[in-house]
Structures are given as C-alpha cells and as structure tokens.
Short mmCIF file of C-alpha atoms and ligand atoms in Angstrom, two decimals:
data_model
loop_
_atom_site.label_atom_id
_atom_site.label_comp_id
_atom_site.label_asym_id
_atom_site.label_seq_id
_atom_site.Cartn_x
_atom_site.Cartn_y
_atom_site.Cartn_z
CA MET A 1 111.78 104.78 71.98
CA ARG A 2 112.08 105.98 75.56
CA ASN A 3 114.89 108.31 74.53
CA ALA A 4 112.87 109.54 71.57
CA VAL A 5 109.88 110.39 73.77
CA ARG A 6 112.01 112.00 76.43
CA SER A 7 114.02 114.09 74.03
CA GLY A 8 110.86 115.29 72.30
CA ARG A 9 111.65 113.60 69.00
CA LEU A 10 108.39 111.67 69.45
CA VAL A 11 105.79 114.17 70.59
CA PRO A 12 102.70 113.53 72.75
CA GLY A 13 99.89 112.04 70.66
CA ALA A 14 102.26 110.66 68.02
CA ARG A 15 101.02 107.31 66.78
CA LEU A 16 103.42 104.39 66.95
CA PRO A 17 103.67 101.57 64.45
CA ALA A 18 101.64 98.41 65.09
CA THR A 19 103.65 95.87 67.08
CA ARG A 20 103.53 93.39 64.21
CA ASP A 21 104.97 95.94 61.75
CA LEU A 22 107.68 97.16 64.09
CA ALA A 23 108.69 93.60 64.97
CA ARG A 24 109.04 92.83 61.28
CA ASP A 25 111.05 96.00 60.63
CA LEU A 26 113.41 95.33 63.53
CA GLY A 27 113.72 91.61 62.90
CA LEU A 28 112.44 90.81 66.41
CA SER A 29 109.72 88.51 67.66
CA ARG A 30 106.47 90.35 68.18
CA GLY A 31 106.53 89.39 71.86
CA VAL A 32 109.60 91.55 72.44
CA VAL A 33 107.93 94.58 70.91
CA VAL A 34 104.66 93.99 72.78
CA GLU A 35 106.60 93.75 76.01
CA ALA A 36 108.54 96.94 75.26
CA TYR A 37 105.28 98.79 74.52
CA GLU A 38 103.75 97.43 77.74
CA GLN A 39 106.76 98.53 79.70
CA LEU A 40 106.58 102.05 78.25
CA VAL A 41 102.83 102.17 78.92
CA ALA A 42 103.52 101.16 82.52
CA GLU A 43 106.10 103.93 82.70
CA GLY A 44 103.52 106.43 81.47
CA LEU A 45 105.37 107.26 78.26
CA LEU A 46 102.87 105.57 75.95
CA GLU A 47 99.11 105.14 75.97
CA SER A 48 97.40 102.17 74.48
CA ARG A 49 93.67 102.02 73.71
CA THR A 50 91.85 99.11 72.16
CA GLY A 51 91.06 100.01 68.58
CA ALA A 52 93.06 103.26 68.71
CA GLY A 53 96.56 101.80 68.66
CA THR A 54 99.47 103.04 70.75
CA ARG A 55 100.44 106.69 71.04
CA VAL A 56 102.90 108.81 72.96
CA ALA A 57 101.14 109.76 76.21
CA ALA A 58 99.93 113.29 76.80
CA GLY A 59 102.37 114.99 79.13
CA ALA A 60 105.22 112.61 78.29
CA GLY A 61 108.23 114.17 76.72
CA ARG A 62 110.96 116.69 77.12
CA HIS A 63 111.57 117.77 80.67
CA ALA A 64 114.23 119.91 82.26
CA SER A 65 116.32 117.07 83.64
CA ALA A 66 116.33 115.00 80.46
CA GLU A 67 119.74 116.26 79.43
CA GLN A 68 121.40 115.79 82.82
CA ILE A 69 120.08 112.44 84.03
CA PRO A 70 121.01 109.38 82.02
CA ASP A 71 118.34 106.74 81.33
CA GLU A 72 117.55 104.45 84.24
CA PRO A 73 119.14 101.36 82.74
CA HIS A 74 122.50 103.15 82.84
CA CYS A 75 122.37 104.77 86.24
CA TRP A 76 120.28 102.02 87.92
CA PRO A 77 121.45 98.75 86.44
CA HIS A 78 118.92 96.79 88.53
CA TYR A 79 115.91 98.56 87.11
CA GLY A 80 113.53 97.15 84.55
CA HIS A 81 112.83 93.76 82.95
CA ARG A 82 113.54 91.82 86.08
CA PRO A 83 112.32 88.25 85.92
CA THR A 84 110.80 88.62 89.37
CA SER A 85 108.61 91.66 88.59
CA PRO A 86 104.85 91.28 88.93
CA ASP A 87 102.61 92.14 85.99
CA LEU A 88 102.68 95.94 86.20
CA GLY A 89 99.70 96.15 83.86
CA ALA A 90 97.59 94.24 86.39
CA PHE A 91 97.92 96.89 89.10
CA PRO A 92 94.32 97.40 90.33
CA ARG A 93 94.23 101.04 89.30
CA GLN A 94 90.50 101.45 89.87
CA ALA A 95 90.60 99.94 93.33
CA TRP A 96 93.63 102.06 94.26
CA LEU A 97 91.96 105.16 92.89
CA ALA A 98 88.84 104.38 94.91
CA ALA A 99 90.96 103.89 98.03
CA VAL A 100 92.82 107.19 97.53
CA ARG A 101 89.54 108.97 96.81
CA HIS A 102 88.03 107.53 99.99
CA VAL A 103 91.07 108.60 102.01
CA LEU A 104 91.07 112.14 100.63
CA ALA A 105 87.32 112.48 101.20
CA THR A 106 87.37 111.26 104.78
CA LEU A 107 90.77 112.01 106.31
CA PRO A 108 90.82 114.90 108.81
CA ASN A 109 93.37 117.62 108.10
CA ASP A 110 95.41 116.70 111.16
CA ALA A 111 96.12 113.27 109.67
CA LEU A 112 98.05 114.95 106.84
CA ASP A 113 100.79 116.11 109.21
CA TYR A 114 104.03 114.14 109.66
CA GLY A 115 102.88 110.73 110.81
CA ASP A 116 104.38 108.36 113.35
CA PRO A 117 107.72 107.37 111.73
CA GLY A 118 106.71 103.75 112.42
CA GLY A 119 103.63 104.16 110.24
CA VAL A 120 100.02 105.28 110.57
CA PRO A 121 98.13 103.25 113.19
CA ALA A 122 95.30 102.33 110.79
CA LEU A 123 97.66 100.51 108.42
CA ARG A 124 99.60 98.85 111.21
CA ARG A 125 96.33 97.50 112.63
CA GLU A 126 95.18 96.23 109.24
CA LEU A 127 98.54 94.61 108.53
CA ALA A 128 98.77 92.98 111.96
CA ALA A 129 95.35 91.40 111.38
CA TYR A 130 96.17 90.46 107.77
CA LEU A 131 99.54 88.92 108.62
CA GLY A 132 97.98 86.95 111.48
CA ARG A 133 95.17 85.68 109.25
CA VAL A 134 97.11 84.93 106.07
CA ARG A 135 100.69 84.31 107.25
CA ALA A 136 100.06 82.97 110.78
CA ALA A 137 102.26 85.80 112.07
CA ASP A 138 102.20 86.66 115.76
CA ALA A 139 102.63 90.43 115.98
CA PRO A 140 100.37 93.08 117.52
CA ALA A 141 100.00 96.36 115.63
CA GLU A 142 102.51 98.08 117.98
CA LEU A 143 105.26 95.77 116.69
CA VAL A 144 104.45 96.28 113.01
CA MET A 145 106.50 99.11 111.46
CA ILE A 146 105.82 100.58 108.04
CA VAL A 147 108.83 100.94 105.74
CA THR A 148 109.33 101.62 102.05
CA GLY A 149 109.91 97.93 101.29
CA VAL A 150 111.78 94.83 102.38
CA ALA A 151 115.00 96.50 101.24
CA GLN A 152 114.61 99.40 103.68
CA GLY A 153 113.23 97.15 106.42
CA LEU A 154 116.31 94.93 106.29
CA SER A 155 118.65 97.93 106.16
CA LEU A 156 117.08 99.45 109.24
CA VAL A 157 117.17 96.18 111.18
CA VAL A 158 120.85 95.67 110.33
CA GLN A 159 121.59 99.27 111.35
CA ALA A 160 119.80 98.67 114.65
CA LEU A 161 121.87 95.53 115.25
CA VAL A 162 125.07 97.43 114.46
CA ARG A 163 124.15 100.15 116.91
CA ASP A 164 123.28 97.57 119.56
CA ARG A 165 126.54 95.63 119.15
CA GLY A 166 128.74 98.68 118.65
CA ARG A 167 130.43 97.04 115.61
CA ARG A 168 129.69 95.66 112.14
CA VAL A 169 127.61 92.49 112.33
CA VAL A 170 128.04 89.04 110.79
CA LEU A 171 125.01 88.25 108.62
CA ALA A 172 124.58 84.77 107.15
CA VAL A 173 122.85 84.86 103.75
CA GLU A 174 121.58 82.09 101.50
CA ASP A 175 123.78 80.97 98.63
CA PRO A 176 122.57 81.63 96.00
CA THR A 177 120.82 84.80 97.08
CA SER A 178 119.47 88.04 95.67
CA ALA A 179 122.62 89.83 94.52
CA ARG A 180 120.72 93.12 94.66
CA GLN A 181 120.44 92.96 98.41
CA ILE A 182 124.10 92.44 99.20
CA PRO A 183 125.24 96.06 98.64
CA LEU A 184 122.48 97.50 100.79
CA LEU A 185 123.15 95.01 103.60
CA ARG A 186 126.85 95.83 103.50
CA ARG A 187 126.14 99.53 103.47
CA ALA A 188 123.96 99.06 106.56
CA GLY A 189 126.93 97.49 108.37
CA ALA A 190 126.71 93.73 107.72
CA ASP A 191 129.53 91.42 106.68
CA THR A 192 127.72 88.74 104.71
CA VAL A 193 128.64 85.05 104.88
CA PRO A 194 127.12 82.76 102.22
CA VAL A 195 125.53 79.53 103.48
CA PRO A 196 124.51 76.81 101.02
CA VAL A 197 120.90 76.08 100.10
CA ASP A 198 119.86 72.51 99.22
CA ARG A 199 116.51 70.92 98.30
CA GLU A 200 115.15 71.67 101.80
CA GLY A 201 116.36 75.27 101.94
CA ILE A 202 119.22 76.81 103.90
CA VAL A 203 121.57 74.24 105.46
CA VAL A 204 121.18 75.15 109.12
CA GLY A 205 124.13 72.98 110.14
CA ALA A 206 126.41 75.17 107.98
CA LEU A 207 125.53 78.46 109.69
CA PRO A 208 128.59 80.22 111.09
CA GLY A 209 128.91 80.06 114.88
CA ASP A 210 129.57 83.79 115.17
CA ALA A 211 126.56 84.98 113.13
CA ASP A 212 124.60 87.86 114.65
CA ALA A 213 121.73 87.18 112.26
CA VAL A 214 120.67 85.14 109.23
CA LEU A 215 118.62 86.37 106.27
CA VAL A 216 116.29 83.80 104.72
CA THR A 217 113.47 83.58 102.15
CA PRO A 218 111.52 80.60 103.56
CA ALA A 219 108.27 80.98 101.58
CA HIS A 220 110.03 80.78 98.18
CA GLN A 221 113.79 80.92 98.23
CA TYR A 222 115.27 83.46 95.86
CA PRO A 223 116.41 82.31 93.36
CA THR A 224 116.08 78.51 93.65
CA GLY A 225 112.38 78.55 94.58
CA VAL A 226 112.81 76.01 97.41
CA VAL A 227 110.24 76.21 100.22
CA LEU A 228 112.00 75.81 103.57
CA SER A 229 111.11 72.34 104.89
CA PRO A 230 109.35 71.84 108.25
CA ALA A 231 112.46 70.16 109.71
CA ARG A 232 114.70 73.08 108.66
CA ARG A 233 112.19 75.60 110.03
CA ALA A 234 112.35 73.89 113.41
CA ALA A 235 116.16 73.64 113.22
CA LEU A 236 116.53 77.33 112.31
CA VAL A 237 114.33 78.47 115.18
CA GLU A 238 116.21 76.18 117.55
CA TRP A 239 119.56 77.54 116.25
CA ALA A 240 118.41 81.13 116.82
CA ALA A 241 117.22 80.37 120.35
CA ARG A 242 120.51 78.61 121.15
CA THR A 243 122.87 81.21 119.70
CA GLY A 244 120.86 84.36 120.43
CA ALA A 245 121.04 85.33 116.74
CA LEU A 246 118.18 87.08 114.97
CA VAL A 247 116.41 85.52 111.96
CA LEU A 248 115.49 88.04 109.25
CA GLU A 249 112.60 86.50 107.32
CA ASP A 250 112.10 88.05 103.89
CA ASP A 251 108.53 86.88 103.19
CA TYR A 252 109.38 86.77 99.52
CA ASP A 253 106.62 85.53 97.17
CA ALA A 254 104.49 84.39 100.10
CA GLU A 255 101.30 85.72 98.46
CA PHE A 256 101.62 83.41 95.50
CA ARG A 257 101.51 79.79 96.48
CA PHE A 258 99.83 77.70 93.83
CA ASP A 259 99.57 74.00 94.52
CA CYS A 260 98.87 73.58 98.21
CA ASP A 261 97.95 75.50 101.32
CA PRO A 262 100.06 78.50 102.28
CA VAL A 263 102.95 77.76 104.61
CA GLY A 264 102.86 80.02 107.66
CA CYS A 265 105.76 82.34 108.33
CA LEU A 266 108.67 81.56 110.66
CA GLN A 267 107.91 84.66 112.70
CA GLY A 268 104.75 83.02 114.06
CA LEU A 269 106.88 80.17 115.45
CA ALA A 270 109.35 82.41 117.28
CA PRO A 271 108.16 86.03 117.47
CA ASP A 272 110.92 86.91 119.93
CA ARG A 273 113.72 85.83 117.55
CA VAL A 274 112.37 86.47 114.05
CA VAL A 275 111.85 89.71 112.13
CA LEU A 276 109.28 89.29 109.36
CA ALA A 277 109.72 91.66 106.39
CA GLY A 278 107.21 92.01 103.57
CA SER A 279 105.95 94.51 101.03
CA VAL A 280 103.42 95.15 98.27
CA SER A 281 106.16 94.96 95.62
CA LYS A 282 104.84 91.61 94.32
CA SER A 283 101.23 91.79 95.44
CA LEU A 284 100.65 95.23 93.89
CA VAL A 285 103.66 96.97 92.28
CA PRO A 286 107.22 97.71 93.45
CA GLY A 287 106.82 101.40 92.60
CA LEU A 288 104.50 102.00 95.51
CA ARG A 289 107.46 101.49 97.86
CA LEU A 290 105.34 100.29 100.75
CA GLY A 291 106.35 97.51 103.08
CA TRP A 292 106.43 96.43 106.70
CA ILE A 293 108.37 94.60 109.32
CA ALA A 294 107.01 92.74 112.31
CA ALA A 295 109.75 92.52 114.92
CA PRO A 296 110.49 91.75 118.57
CA PRO A 297 109.82 94.86 120.73
CA ARG A 298 113.44 95.95 121.05
CA VAL A 299 114.06 95.73 117.30
CA ALA A 300 110.72 97.34 116.43
CA ARG A 301 111.48 100.30 118.70
CA ALA A 302 114.98 100.69 117.28
CA VAL A 303 113.65 100.62 113.72
CA ARG A 304 111.02 103.25 114.46
CA THR A 305 113.64 105.51 116.04
CA ALA A 306 116.02 104.97 113.11
CA ARG A 307 113.24 105.78 110.63
CA GLY A 308 112.46 108.98 112.49
CA GLU A 309 116.11 109.97 112.29
CA LEU A 310 116.46 108.94 108.66
CA ASP A 311 113.53 110.55 106.82
CA LEU A 312 110.53 111.01 109.17
CA GLY A 313 108.53 108.13 107.74
CA SER A 314 106.52 106.99 104.71
CA PRO A 315 103.89 109.02 102.79
CA VAL A 316 100.71 108.95 104.85
CA ILE A 317 98.12 109.10 102.05
CA ASP A 318 99.47 105.91 100.49
CA GLN A 319 99.52 104.23 103.88
CA TYR A 320 95.87 105.09 104.50
CA ALA A 321 95.00 103.97 100.97
CA LEU A 322 96.58 100.56 101.53
CA ALA A 323 94.79 100.26 104.87
CA HIS A 324 91.51 100.96 103.11
CA LEU A 325 92.30 98.51 100.30
CA ILE A 326 92.90 95.75 102.84
CA ALA A 327 89.92 96.65 105.04
CA ALA A 328 87.54 96.78 102.06
CA GLY A 329 88.62 93.32 100.88
CA ALA A 330 89.97 94.66 97.58
CA TYR A 331 93.53 93.54 98.41
CA ASP A 332 92.38 89.94 98.98
CA ARG A 333 90.27 89.99 95.82
CA HIS A 334 93.19 91.25 93.74
CA LEU A 335 95.49 88.57 95.16
CA ARG A 336 92.96 85.80 94.45
CA ARG A 337 92.65 86.98 90.86
CA MET A 338 96.40 87.28 90.35
CA ARG A 339 97.05 83.90 91.93
CA ARG A 340 94.77 82.29 89.31
CA GLU A 341 96.35 84.27 86.47
CA TYR A 342 99.97 83.66 87.51
CA ARG A 343 99.23 79.97 87.95
CA ARG A 344 97.95 79.85 84.37
CA ARG A 345 101.14 81.57 83.16
CA ARG A 346 103.35 79.27 85.20
CA ASP A 347 101.59 76.16 83.87
CA ALA A 348 101.96 77.40 80.29
CA LEU A 349 105.69 78.09 80.74
CA VAL A 350 106.43 74.80 82.49
CA GLY A 351 104.52 72.89 79.80
CA ALA A 352 106.24 74.68 76.92
CA LEU A 353 109.72 74.21 78.42
CA ALA A 354 109.06 70.48 78.92
CA GLU A 355 107.97 70.20 75.30
CA HIS A 356 110.61 72.33 73.57
CA LEU A 357 113.62 72.22 75.90
CA PRO A 358 113.37 68.83 77.62
CA TRP A 359 117.01 68.97 78.75
CA ILE A 360 116.11 71.72 81.20
CA THR A 361 115.02 70.72 84.71
CA VAL A 362 112.55 73.13 86.20
CA ARG A 363 112.47 73.73 89.96
CA GLY A 364 110.81 75.91 92.54
CA ILE A 365 107.41 76.20 90.88
CA SER A 366 105.08 75.69 93.84
CA ALA A 367 105.07 79.42 94.52
CA GLY A 368 106.20 82.81 93.27
CA LEU A 369 106.59 84.57 89.96
CA HIS A 370 109.65 82.80 88.59
CA LEU A 371 110.99 79.32 88.08
CA TYR A 372 114.55 78.07 88.44
CA ALA A 373 115.93 76.13 85.49
CA GLU A 374 118.97 73.87 85.63
CA THR A 375 120.56 72.47 82.49
CA ASP A 376 121.65 68.86 82.16
CA ASP A 377 125.28 69.82 81.51
CA GLY A 378 125.55 72.17 84.53
CA GLY A 379 127.43 74.66 82.32
CA ASP A 380 127.55 78.45 82.44
CA PRO A 381 123.94 79.60 81.93
CA SER A 382 124.73 83.14 80.73
CA GLY A 383 124.41 82.19 77.04
CA LEU A 384 121.07 80.56 77.74
CA ALA A 385 119.91 83.64 79.67
CA GLU A 386 120.80 85.84 76.74
CA ALA A 387 119.00 83.51 74.33
CA ALA A 388 115.93 83.57 76.60
CA ARG A 389 115.93 87.38 76.71
CA ALA A 390 116.29 87.52 72.93
CA ALA A 391 113.20 85.30 72.73
CA GLY A 392 111.20 87.76 74.82
CA LEU A 393 111.48 85.98 78.17
CA SER A 394 112.69 87.67 81.36
CA ALA A 395 115.70 85.68 82.47
CA GLU A 396 118.81 85.98 84.61
CA ALA A 397 121.75 83.61 85.03
CA VAL A 398 122.70 82.54 88.57
CA THR A 399 126.09 81.11 89.52
CA PRO A 400 126.14 80.15 93.20
CA ALA A 401 129.39 79.67 95.11
CA HIS A 402 128.09 76.22 96.14
CA GLY A 403 126.05 74.00 93.83
CA PRO A 404 125.16 74.02 90.13
CA PRO A 405 124.43 77.21 88.18
CA GLY A 406 120.91 77.93 87.00
CA LEU A 407 118.59 80.32 85.27
CA VAL A 408 115.77 82.39 86.76
CA ILE A 409 112.88 82.75 84.31
CA GLY A 410 109.99 85.02 85.22
CA PHE A 411 106.46 84.35 84.05
CA ALA A 412 104.43 87.09 85.72
CA ARG A 413 104.52 89.42 82.76
CA LEU A 414 104.11 86.82 80.07
CA PRO A 415 100.45 86.16 79.18
CA ALA A 416 99.78 82.43 78.76
CA HIS A 417 98.91 82.83 75.07
CA ARG A 418 102.38 84.21 74.32
CA VAL A 419 104.35 81.56 76.18
CA THR A 420 104.59 78.91 73.47
CA GLU A 421 105.77 81.44 70.90
CA ALA A 422 108.51 82.71 73.25
CA VAL A 423 109.70 79.25 74.28
CA ARG A 424 109.76 78.08 70.66
CA ALA A 425 111.88 81.13 69.84
CA LEU A 426 114.18 80.27 72.75
CA ALA A 427 114.52 76.68 71.51
CA GLY A 428 115.36 78.10 68.07
CA ASN A 429 117.96 80.52 69.49
CA VAL A 430 119.51 77.84 71.65
CA GLY A 431 119.70 75.33 68.82
CA ARG A 432 121.64 77.92 66.85
CA ASP A 433 123.76 79.71 69.40
CA VAL A 434 124.27 77.85 72.62
CA ARG A 435 124.01 74.09 72.41
CA GLY A 436 126.89 72.54 70.57
C1 LIG B 1 114.78 88.47 97.43
C2 LIG B 1 114.34 89.89 97.45
N1 LIG B 1 113.64 90.35 98.50
C3 LIG B 1 113.25 91.65 98.57
C4 LIG B 1 113.56 92.56 97.59
C5 LIG B 1 113.18 94.00 97.73
O1 LIG B 1 111.85 94.14 97.87
P1 LIG B 1 111.14 95.51 98.21
O2 LIG B 1 110.62 96.06 96.93
O3 LIG B 1 110.05 95.08 99.14
O4 LIG B 1 112.11 96.45 98.85
C6 LIG B 1 114.27 92.13 96.48
C7 LIG B 1 114.58 93.11 95.41
O5 LIG B 1 115.36 92.92 94.57
C8 LIG B 1 114.67 90.79 96.40
O6 LIG B 1 115.37 90.35 95.36
#
C-alpha cells in the first residue's frame, strides 16, 4: 500500500477498503490490517476519520525521489514495527501544536539563529529541573546537553572518550543488549565486550578490568526488562569509582514504571562518574529526534564541542517547544495518561498470555513498553517470533551469548481490546507451526 501511494497508483483522496473486508480478502487477522493502516496514518500516507473511512492523504503520493530511494524497510532494516515503539497515534498533537504556536508567537528573531550547540538554555533549564524532580538526577543546566537522542548522545560520549584516551576504548555492554546500538558504538570508536545480565541486572563482578566505560539500562534493561537491584547499583558505582571508568546510563523506559515508585537514576548517586542519557523517543515519539545527556563537566564540555564540530546543534524551534511543553505541565499530563493506558495494555497482554500460552514465562513487566518471554524448552525463539508477528503482535527473538533465549513482545501499540484476539491467533499459529 505504501508503494502504491508513493508511486501514484493510489491517488490522494482514494478511499481504501474497510479493514474487515481487506483482512478477509488477504486472509489476515483484522488486527494486522488495522495496525498497517495505523502505521500508514502515522506516516502521513493515509487519513482516517471516524465515519468517513480511510483515504489516501492529501499531499501523499508521487515525489521526485520515489524512483531512486528504496522503501525504508529495505534501506533501514531497523525501521518500523519495532516492539519497543510507543503508540505513535497517541502523540499529543494538539499540545505540541500549541507549544510550537506559543514559541513562534513569542520567540524573538535573534533566537532563530544558530543556537548553542549544547542546546538552548531554556530547554536545558527545564530538563535539569525535570530530571532532578522525576529521576533524582543531580545535574545543573550547564551540564545538560541537548542531542538528537540517546543514540547520538552515546556516540558523542564515546567519541569524547576516544579523543581523551588517544585510542579506541573498551566499552562493556549488557548481554543481551540492544543490537541496534552496537554498530553506532563501534563506529564511534568503542570495542564492545558483552557482560552477562542476571535477575538483578548486569553482573558487576564480570566487568572486564580494562573497561574504559560500561553502558547500562538500569531503569528497565533492554531486552530482559530487569530493573537493576539496589545492591548492583551500589556495586556498579563503587566499581566505577575504583577503576576510574565511566558509566553510561541509558535511562531507557524510565518514564513508564507501573507497579511501584520510580527508581531514581544512577547518575544522582555518582554525578562525577555517570553520564545519564535520555530522550523523548518513548515519552513522545522517536521521530522528534530530541534527547539529552547529563554528564560530568569534562564530558559535557567535550560533547558540546563535538556537537559544534559535527552539525552545529539541534533544531531550536523544537527545543523551545519541548521546553514549553514541560514548563506548561503538558509533558507530565501526557506521561500520566500514557502510563495508565500502557499499564492497561500490559495487563491485558500478560493475562492473555497466561491464559492461552501458559508455557511461556513472562518477565520484566514492572516498567516499559515490552515484556520478555521465555519458553519452557529454552529453544530457538525465532519461529515463535514469526508466529507472533503473523498474529499481529510486535515481536523480536533474542539470543544472548550467555543465558536462555527469549522473545521481546511490545504492547504499546496494541489497544487492550485487541489483545485477546491477537494472543488467541498466536496460540493458534503456534499450535500449528511451532510446537511439536
Ligand atoms: C536500548 C535502546 N536505547 C536507546 C535507543 C535509541 O534511542 P533514541 O531514539 O533516544 O536515540 C534504542 C534504539 O534502538 C535502544 O534500543
């Protein structure tokens, strides 16, 4: 459908079949079709109005580069349908629009010039206050640097370390970890060393003695969903102080903790040894490409310099808009609403899996937008992942170097009322194709 819109075969305004009809024609569950439509709406190719059905969006269609640039799934294999994506349809468009309108109405012309490559002061102030309040971080605005996301923040910190050491650096990473990050860390100059993760999080005793830094996801480990235990937090901070290594804290999924109070970040325990990296990729949408790091002074300075040399900084209007969203309380309100909604979706998925696939053990559900499923036979989960995707779930197989394989299943984009249908379909697929 995306190809058809892009190539002009489906023209703007063209009405698409009802999801129920198309699902029947294609022999798919309706959930798959609904999700595809939602994805294309989020991409701006389709428009959906209650009572008016779904149509090709005005302005979508043939453009000059359509012939030369292959579809994203081919050239960017990591794009789309990721189990860890937030609900793109829940982006607070009105609040963002109001924030941008406010910024454009009030910002003096001078503010539209190249900004500080470390970010506009208004956003850094808001974030420093927000991170202190919500994440118990300990970073003044001067040590908060705006980046395009955790990915860029980590790259720049690794580059700064490489420059400081005058050689490639040894970076310990969790095993399993986010496979998407490994290429960018290597490109930045890190040789990665996998360190096992157990039920308490990264095994601090297994960290290599020669590590320059360690990258961790303490709030909700990706992919296992473990929250780093208090004892391991203390041990990690002690290890960093003893060895002089830097801890890179990817504050992954920290906004969405469901069952108990938020756990503060590591950075607040050791601001001179820990770099905190976060972004709006889960709290709002990844496409904004807005994130931050809070770092010790030397690292923060190096990152700002590197950013100035790389691309002169992030778009200022978006930075001011996010600052306004936070200051006006709209960011907190959105997060409160999404926390309730995601919790409902998580509960529905956990309940349906327990009922229909009782041989799956579900882990890592106290926070985040995905759960980690382990099967009772510990076998290769790729068949199960495929069956889950065929049933309309977002799923990815994980095979760690240490420990049993598992399956990441996302629930952020699956409304609670569609969960049972999808899990029943998965149970049906598995009964036929995988088990036995
Ligand atoms: C564990 C983890 N952290 C961070 C990121 C990147 O986040 P951002 O959008 O903030 O660059 C990813 C993206 O794949 C990820 O898997």
